[in-house]
Short mmCIF file of C-alpha atoms in Angstrom, two decimals:
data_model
loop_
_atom_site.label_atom_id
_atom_site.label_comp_id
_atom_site.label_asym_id
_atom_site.label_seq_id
_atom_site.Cartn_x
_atom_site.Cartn_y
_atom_site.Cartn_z
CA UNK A 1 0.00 0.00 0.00
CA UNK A 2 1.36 3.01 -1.07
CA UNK A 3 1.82 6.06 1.27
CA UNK A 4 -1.27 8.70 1.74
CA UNK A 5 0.18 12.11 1.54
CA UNK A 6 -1.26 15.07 3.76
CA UNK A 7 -1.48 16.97 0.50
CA UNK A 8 -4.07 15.11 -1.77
CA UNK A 9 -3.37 16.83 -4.46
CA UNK A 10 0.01 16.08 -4.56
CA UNK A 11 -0.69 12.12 -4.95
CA UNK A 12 2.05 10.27 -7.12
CA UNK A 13 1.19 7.01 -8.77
CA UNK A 14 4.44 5.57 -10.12
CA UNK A 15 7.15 4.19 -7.73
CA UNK A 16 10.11 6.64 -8.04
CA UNK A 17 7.34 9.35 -7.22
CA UNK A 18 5.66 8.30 -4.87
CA UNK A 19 9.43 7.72 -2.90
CA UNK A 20 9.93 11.34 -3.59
CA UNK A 21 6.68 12.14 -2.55
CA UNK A 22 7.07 10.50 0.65
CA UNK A 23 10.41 12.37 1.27
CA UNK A 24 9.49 15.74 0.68
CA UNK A 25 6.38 15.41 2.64
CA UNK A 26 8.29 13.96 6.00
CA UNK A 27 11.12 16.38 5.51
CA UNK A 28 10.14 18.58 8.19
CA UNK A 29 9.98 15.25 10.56
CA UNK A 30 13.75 13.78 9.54
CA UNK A 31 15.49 17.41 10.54
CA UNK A 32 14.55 17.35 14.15
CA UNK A 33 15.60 13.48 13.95
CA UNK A 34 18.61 14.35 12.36
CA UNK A 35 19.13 16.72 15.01
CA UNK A 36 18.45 13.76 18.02
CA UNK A 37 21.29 11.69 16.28
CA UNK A 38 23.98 14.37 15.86
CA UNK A 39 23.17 15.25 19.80
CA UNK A 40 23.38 11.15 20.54
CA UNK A 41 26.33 11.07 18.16
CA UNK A 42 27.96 13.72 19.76
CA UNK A 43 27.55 12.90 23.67
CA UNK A 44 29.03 9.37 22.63
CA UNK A 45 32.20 11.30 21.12
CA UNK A 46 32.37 13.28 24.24
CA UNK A 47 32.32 10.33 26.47
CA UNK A 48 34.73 8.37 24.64
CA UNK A 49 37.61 11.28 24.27
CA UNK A 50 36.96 11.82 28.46
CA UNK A 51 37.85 8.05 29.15
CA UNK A 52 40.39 7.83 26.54
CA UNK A 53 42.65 10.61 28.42
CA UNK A 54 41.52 9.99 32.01
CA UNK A 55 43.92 7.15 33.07
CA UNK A 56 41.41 4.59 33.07
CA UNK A 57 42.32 1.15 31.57
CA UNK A 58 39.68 -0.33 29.03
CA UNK A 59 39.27 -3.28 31.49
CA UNK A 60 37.93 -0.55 34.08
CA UNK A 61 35.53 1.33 31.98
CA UNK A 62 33.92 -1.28 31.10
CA UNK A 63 33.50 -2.02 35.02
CA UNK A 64 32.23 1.52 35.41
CA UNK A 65 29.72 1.04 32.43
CA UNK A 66 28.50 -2.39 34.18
CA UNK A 67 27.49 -0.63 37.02
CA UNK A 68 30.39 -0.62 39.07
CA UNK A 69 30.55 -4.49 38.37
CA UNK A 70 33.82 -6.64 37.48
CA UNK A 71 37.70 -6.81 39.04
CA UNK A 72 37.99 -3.01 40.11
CA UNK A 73 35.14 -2.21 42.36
CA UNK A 74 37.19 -0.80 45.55
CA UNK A 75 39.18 1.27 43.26
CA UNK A 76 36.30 3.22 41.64
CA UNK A 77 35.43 3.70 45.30
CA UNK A 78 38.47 5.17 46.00
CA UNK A 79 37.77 8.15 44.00
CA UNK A 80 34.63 8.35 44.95
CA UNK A 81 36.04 8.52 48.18
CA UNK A 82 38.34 11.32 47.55
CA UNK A 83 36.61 14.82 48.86
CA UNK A 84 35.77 12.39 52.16
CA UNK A 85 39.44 11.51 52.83
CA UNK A 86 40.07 14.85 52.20
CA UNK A 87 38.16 16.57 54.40
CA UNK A 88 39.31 13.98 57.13
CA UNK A 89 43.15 13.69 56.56
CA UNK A 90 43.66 17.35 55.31
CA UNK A 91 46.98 18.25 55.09
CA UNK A 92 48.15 14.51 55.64
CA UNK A 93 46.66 14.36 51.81
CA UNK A 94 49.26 16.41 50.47
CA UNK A 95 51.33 13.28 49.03
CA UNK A 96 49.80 10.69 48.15
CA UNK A 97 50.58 7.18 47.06
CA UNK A 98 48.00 4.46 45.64
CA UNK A 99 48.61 0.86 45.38
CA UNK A 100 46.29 -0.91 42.93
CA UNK A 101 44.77 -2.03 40.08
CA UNK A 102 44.23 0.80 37.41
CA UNK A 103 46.11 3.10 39.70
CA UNK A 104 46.80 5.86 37.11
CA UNK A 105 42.57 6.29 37.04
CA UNK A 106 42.91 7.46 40.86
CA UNK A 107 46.09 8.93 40.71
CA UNK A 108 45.11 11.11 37.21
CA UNK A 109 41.73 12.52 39.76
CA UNK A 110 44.21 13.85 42.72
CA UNK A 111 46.46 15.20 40.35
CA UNK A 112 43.39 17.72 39.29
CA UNK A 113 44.11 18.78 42.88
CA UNK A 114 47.05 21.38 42.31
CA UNK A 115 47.87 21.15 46.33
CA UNK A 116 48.02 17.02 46.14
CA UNK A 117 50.75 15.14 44.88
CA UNK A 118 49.86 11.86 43.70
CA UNK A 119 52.14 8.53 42.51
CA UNK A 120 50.89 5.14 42.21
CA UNK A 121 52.25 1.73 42.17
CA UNK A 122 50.38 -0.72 39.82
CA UNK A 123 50.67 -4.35 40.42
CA UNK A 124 49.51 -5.77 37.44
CA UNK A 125 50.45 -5.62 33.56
CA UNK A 126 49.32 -2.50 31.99
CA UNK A 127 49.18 -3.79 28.65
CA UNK A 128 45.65 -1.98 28.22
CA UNK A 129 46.21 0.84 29.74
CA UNK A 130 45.28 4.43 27.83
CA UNK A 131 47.68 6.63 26.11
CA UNK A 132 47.36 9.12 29.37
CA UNK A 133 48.74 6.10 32.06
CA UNK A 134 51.89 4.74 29.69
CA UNK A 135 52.48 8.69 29.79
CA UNK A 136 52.27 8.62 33.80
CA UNK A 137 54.40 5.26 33.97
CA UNK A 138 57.06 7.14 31.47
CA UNK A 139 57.48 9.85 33.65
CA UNK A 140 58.01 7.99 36.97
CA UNK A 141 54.72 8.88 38.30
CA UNK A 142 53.14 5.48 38.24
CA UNK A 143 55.75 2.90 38.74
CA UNK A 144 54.71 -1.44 38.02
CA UNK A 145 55.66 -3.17 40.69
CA UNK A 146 55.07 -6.73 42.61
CA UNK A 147 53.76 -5.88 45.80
CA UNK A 148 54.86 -8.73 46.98
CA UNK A 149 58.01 -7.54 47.50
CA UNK A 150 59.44 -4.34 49.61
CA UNK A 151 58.57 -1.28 47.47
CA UNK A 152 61.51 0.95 46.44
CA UNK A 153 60.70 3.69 48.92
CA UNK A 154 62.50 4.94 52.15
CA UNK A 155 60.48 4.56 55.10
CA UNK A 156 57.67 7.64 55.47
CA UNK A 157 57.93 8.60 52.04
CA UNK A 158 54.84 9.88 51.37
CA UNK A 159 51.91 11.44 53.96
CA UNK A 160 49.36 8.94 53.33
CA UNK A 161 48.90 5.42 51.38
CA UNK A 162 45.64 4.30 49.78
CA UNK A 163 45.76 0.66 48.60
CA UNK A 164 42.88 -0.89 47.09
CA UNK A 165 41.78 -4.39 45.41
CA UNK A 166 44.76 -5.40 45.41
CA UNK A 167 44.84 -6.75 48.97
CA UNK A 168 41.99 -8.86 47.89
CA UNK A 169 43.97 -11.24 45.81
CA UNK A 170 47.29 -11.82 48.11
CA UNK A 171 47.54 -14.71 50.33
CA UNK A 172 47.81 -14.41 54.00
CA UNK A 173 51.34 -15.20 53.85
CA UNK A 174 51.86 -11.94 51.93
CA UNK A 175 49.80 -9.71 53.56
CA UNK A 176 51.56 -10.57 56.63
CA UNK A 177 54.73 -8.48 54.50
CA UNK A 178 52.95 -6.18 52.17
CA UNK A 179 50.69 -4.38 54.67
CA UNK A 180 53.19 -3.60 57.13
CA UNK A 181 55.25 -2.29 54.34
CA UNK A 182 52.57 0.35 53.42
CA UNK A 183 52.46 1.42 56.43
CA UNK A 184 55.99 1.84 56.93
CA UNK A 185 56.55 4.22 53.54
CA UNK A 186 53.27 6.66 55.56
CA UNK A 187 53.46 8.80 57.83
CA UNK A 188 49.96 9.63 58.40
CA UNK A 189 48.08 6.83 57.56
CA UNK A 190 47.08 3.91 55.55
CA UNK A 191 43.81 3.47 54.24
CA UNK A 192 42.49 -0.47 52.71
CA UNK A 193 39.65 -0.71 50.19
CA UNK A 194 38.89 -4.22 50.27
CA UNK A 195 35.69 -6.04 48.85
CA UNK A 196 33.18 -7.68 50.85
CA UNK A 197 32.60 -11.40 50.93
CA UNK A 198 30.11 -12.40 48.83
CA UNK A 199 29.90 -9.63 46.85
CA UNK A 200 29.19 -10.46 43.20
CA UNK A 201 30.38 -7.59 41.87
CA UNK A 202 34.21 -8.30 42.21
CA UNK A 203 34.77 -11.53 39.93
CA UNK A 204 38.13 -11.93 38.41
CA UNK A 205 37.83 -11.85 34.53
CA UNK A 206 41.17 -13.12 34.20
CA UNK A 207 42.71 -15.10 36.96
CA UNK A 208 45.65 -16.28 35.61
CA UNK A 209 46.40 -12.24 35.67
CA UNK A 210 46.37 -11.68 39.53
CA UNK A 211 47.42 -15.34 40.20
CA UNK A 212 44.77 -16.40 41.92
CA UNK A 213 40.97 -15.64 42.69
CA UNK A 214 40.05 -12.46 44.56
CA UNK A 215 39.30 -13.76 48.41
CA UNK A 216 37.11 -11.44 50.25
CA UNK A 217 37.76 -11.26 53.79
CA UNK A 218 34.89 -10.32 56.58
CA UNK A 219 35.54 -7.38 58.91
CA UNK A 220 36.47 -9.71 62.06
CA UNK A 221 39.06 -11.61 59.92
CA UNK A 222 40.94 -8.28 59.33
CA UNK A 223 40.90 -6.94 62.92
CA UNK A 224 42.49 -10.24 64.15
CA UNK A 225 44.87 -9.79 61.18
CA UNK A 226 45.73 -6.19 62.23
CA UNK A 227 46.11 -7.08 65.63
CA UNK A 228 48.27 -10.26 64.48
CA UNK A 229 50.71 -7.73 62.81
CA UNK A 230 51.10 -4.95 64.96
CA UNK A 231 48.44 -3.05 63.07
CA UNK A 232 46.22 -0.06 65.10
CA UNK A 233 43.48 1.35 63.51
CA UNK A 234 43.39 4.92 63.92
CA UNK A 235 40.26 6.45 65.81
CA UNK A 236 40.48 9.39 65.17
CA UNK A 237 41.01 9.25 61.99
CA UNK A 238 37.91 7.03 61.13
CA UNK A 239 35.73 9.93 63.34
CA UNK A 240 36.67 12.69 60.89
CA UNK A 241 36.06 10.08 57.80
CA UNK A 242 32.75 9.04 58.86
CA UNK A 243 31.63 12.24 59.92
CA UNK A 244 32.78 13.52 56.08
CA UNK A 245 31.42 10.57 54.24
CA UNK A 246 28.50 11.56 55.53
CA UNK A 247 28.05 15.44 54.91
CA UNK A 248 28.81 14.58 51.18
CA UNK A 249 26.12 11.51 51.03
CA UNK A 250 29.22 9.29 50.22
CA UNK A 251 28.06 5.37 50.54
CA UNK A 252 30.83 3.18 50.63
CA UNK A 253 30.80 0.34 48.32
CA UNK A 254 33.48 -1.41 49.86
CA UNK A 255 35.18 -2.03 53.44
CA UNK A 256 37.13 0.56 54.94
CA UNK A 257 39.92 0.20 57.00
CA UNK A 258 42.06 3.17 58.51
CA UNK A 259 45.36 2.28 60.47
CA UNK A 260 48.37 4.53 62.01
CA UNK A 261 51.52 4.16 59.99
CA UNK A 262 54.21 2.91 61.69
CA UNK A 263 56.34 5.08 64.77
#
């Protein structure tokens, strides 16, 4: 059935007519579609150029565009975090180092912060990584590194340490070594983002990457830890923190853990 025209007079009986018929008489319909598209078009462009120089690694944006869903979880709530920690560690925020998984995604959001200095230590490959972390890795900024072993830092070199996921997939053998050695290169404070057990969200894509399957630990099992390895949270510090967290409506999605660096 061929298409009725608004304009009876205008009726076309052949084909190619009636085609051009039906074009001229839903012009004034395709321009404001047109104009949906370009917009649609254009907020996709936008999107894509923001990720592409942000320091996040394609593995984590497509986390963030689950829904906060796959490996990196804790360390999208780290920046989430950030105007919480700091309100509650103030000046102790004024360097920074972050130990995780798609580090240079934190570290590139305090480094906005003119009066923060930010490094990171990644523990993984970075073979995804964006053009804007490789450029943060060449320049000393983010260093790669197996946590497993003492970091290349003299003791209390930075104010405060932020470590995140990566706790998650160390054994307790290690963490007995790597923890205490976060704490030792703070002064101010350490602060662990660590999943929850049972939390769906936090599934290892690719094991054979991390070495072994993310093990979420309850809240009891890492007090007896701390206490285990001469470990103190800090009280005072978790006051300030909760009492920020909750003037800027900031839900954690992950366990948070505050301790004293070492004397």
């Amino acid at each position: 059935m061929s298409r009725r025209p608004t304009n009876t007079t205008r009726r076309l009986t052949n084909n190619g007519s009636s085609l051009f018929g039906a074009f001229s008489n839903s012009k004034s319909q395709i321009s404001p579609l047109l104009s949906v598209v370009l917009v649609f078009l254009g907020a996709i462009f936008f999107i894509g150029y923001f990720y592409k120089g942000s320091g996040v690694s394609k593995r984590f944006r497509e986390a963030v565009s689950r829904g906060v869903e796959g490996d990196f979880t804790c360390t999208y709530d780290v920046q989430r975090a950030i105007p919480s920690l700091k309100k509650a560690y103030g000046e102790s925020m004024r360097k920074v180092l972050h130990v995780g998984p798609d580090t240079c995604s934190v570290v590139s959001k305090l480094l906005k912060d003119e009066e923060i200095e930010a490094w990171g230590v990644e523990p993984y490959d970075i073979e995804d990584a964006d053009l804007n972390c490789k450029r943060l890795v060449h320049r000393g900024i983010v260093r790669v590194a197996n946590i497993k072993f003492p970091l290349p830092y003299r003791a209390k070199s930075f104010s405060l340490v932020i470590v995140s996921d990566a706790v998650d997939y160390l054994s307790s053998n290690y963490l007995n070594k790597t923890l205490p050695e976060l704490a030792r290169v703070s002064s101010d404070g350490l602060v662990i983002f660590t999943g929850f057990p049972g939390d769906p969200r936090a599934q290892p894509t690719e094991p054979a990457k991390y070495g072994r399957p993310a093990k979420k630990r309850s809240t009891s099992w890492w007090v007896r830890f701390f206490a285990q390895t001469s470990l103190e949270e800090s009280t005072q510090a978790i006051k300030r923190f909760v009492k920020a967290a909750v003037e800027d409506n900031y839900k954690p999605a992950c366990q948070i853990f505050q301790l004293d660096s070492f004397e």
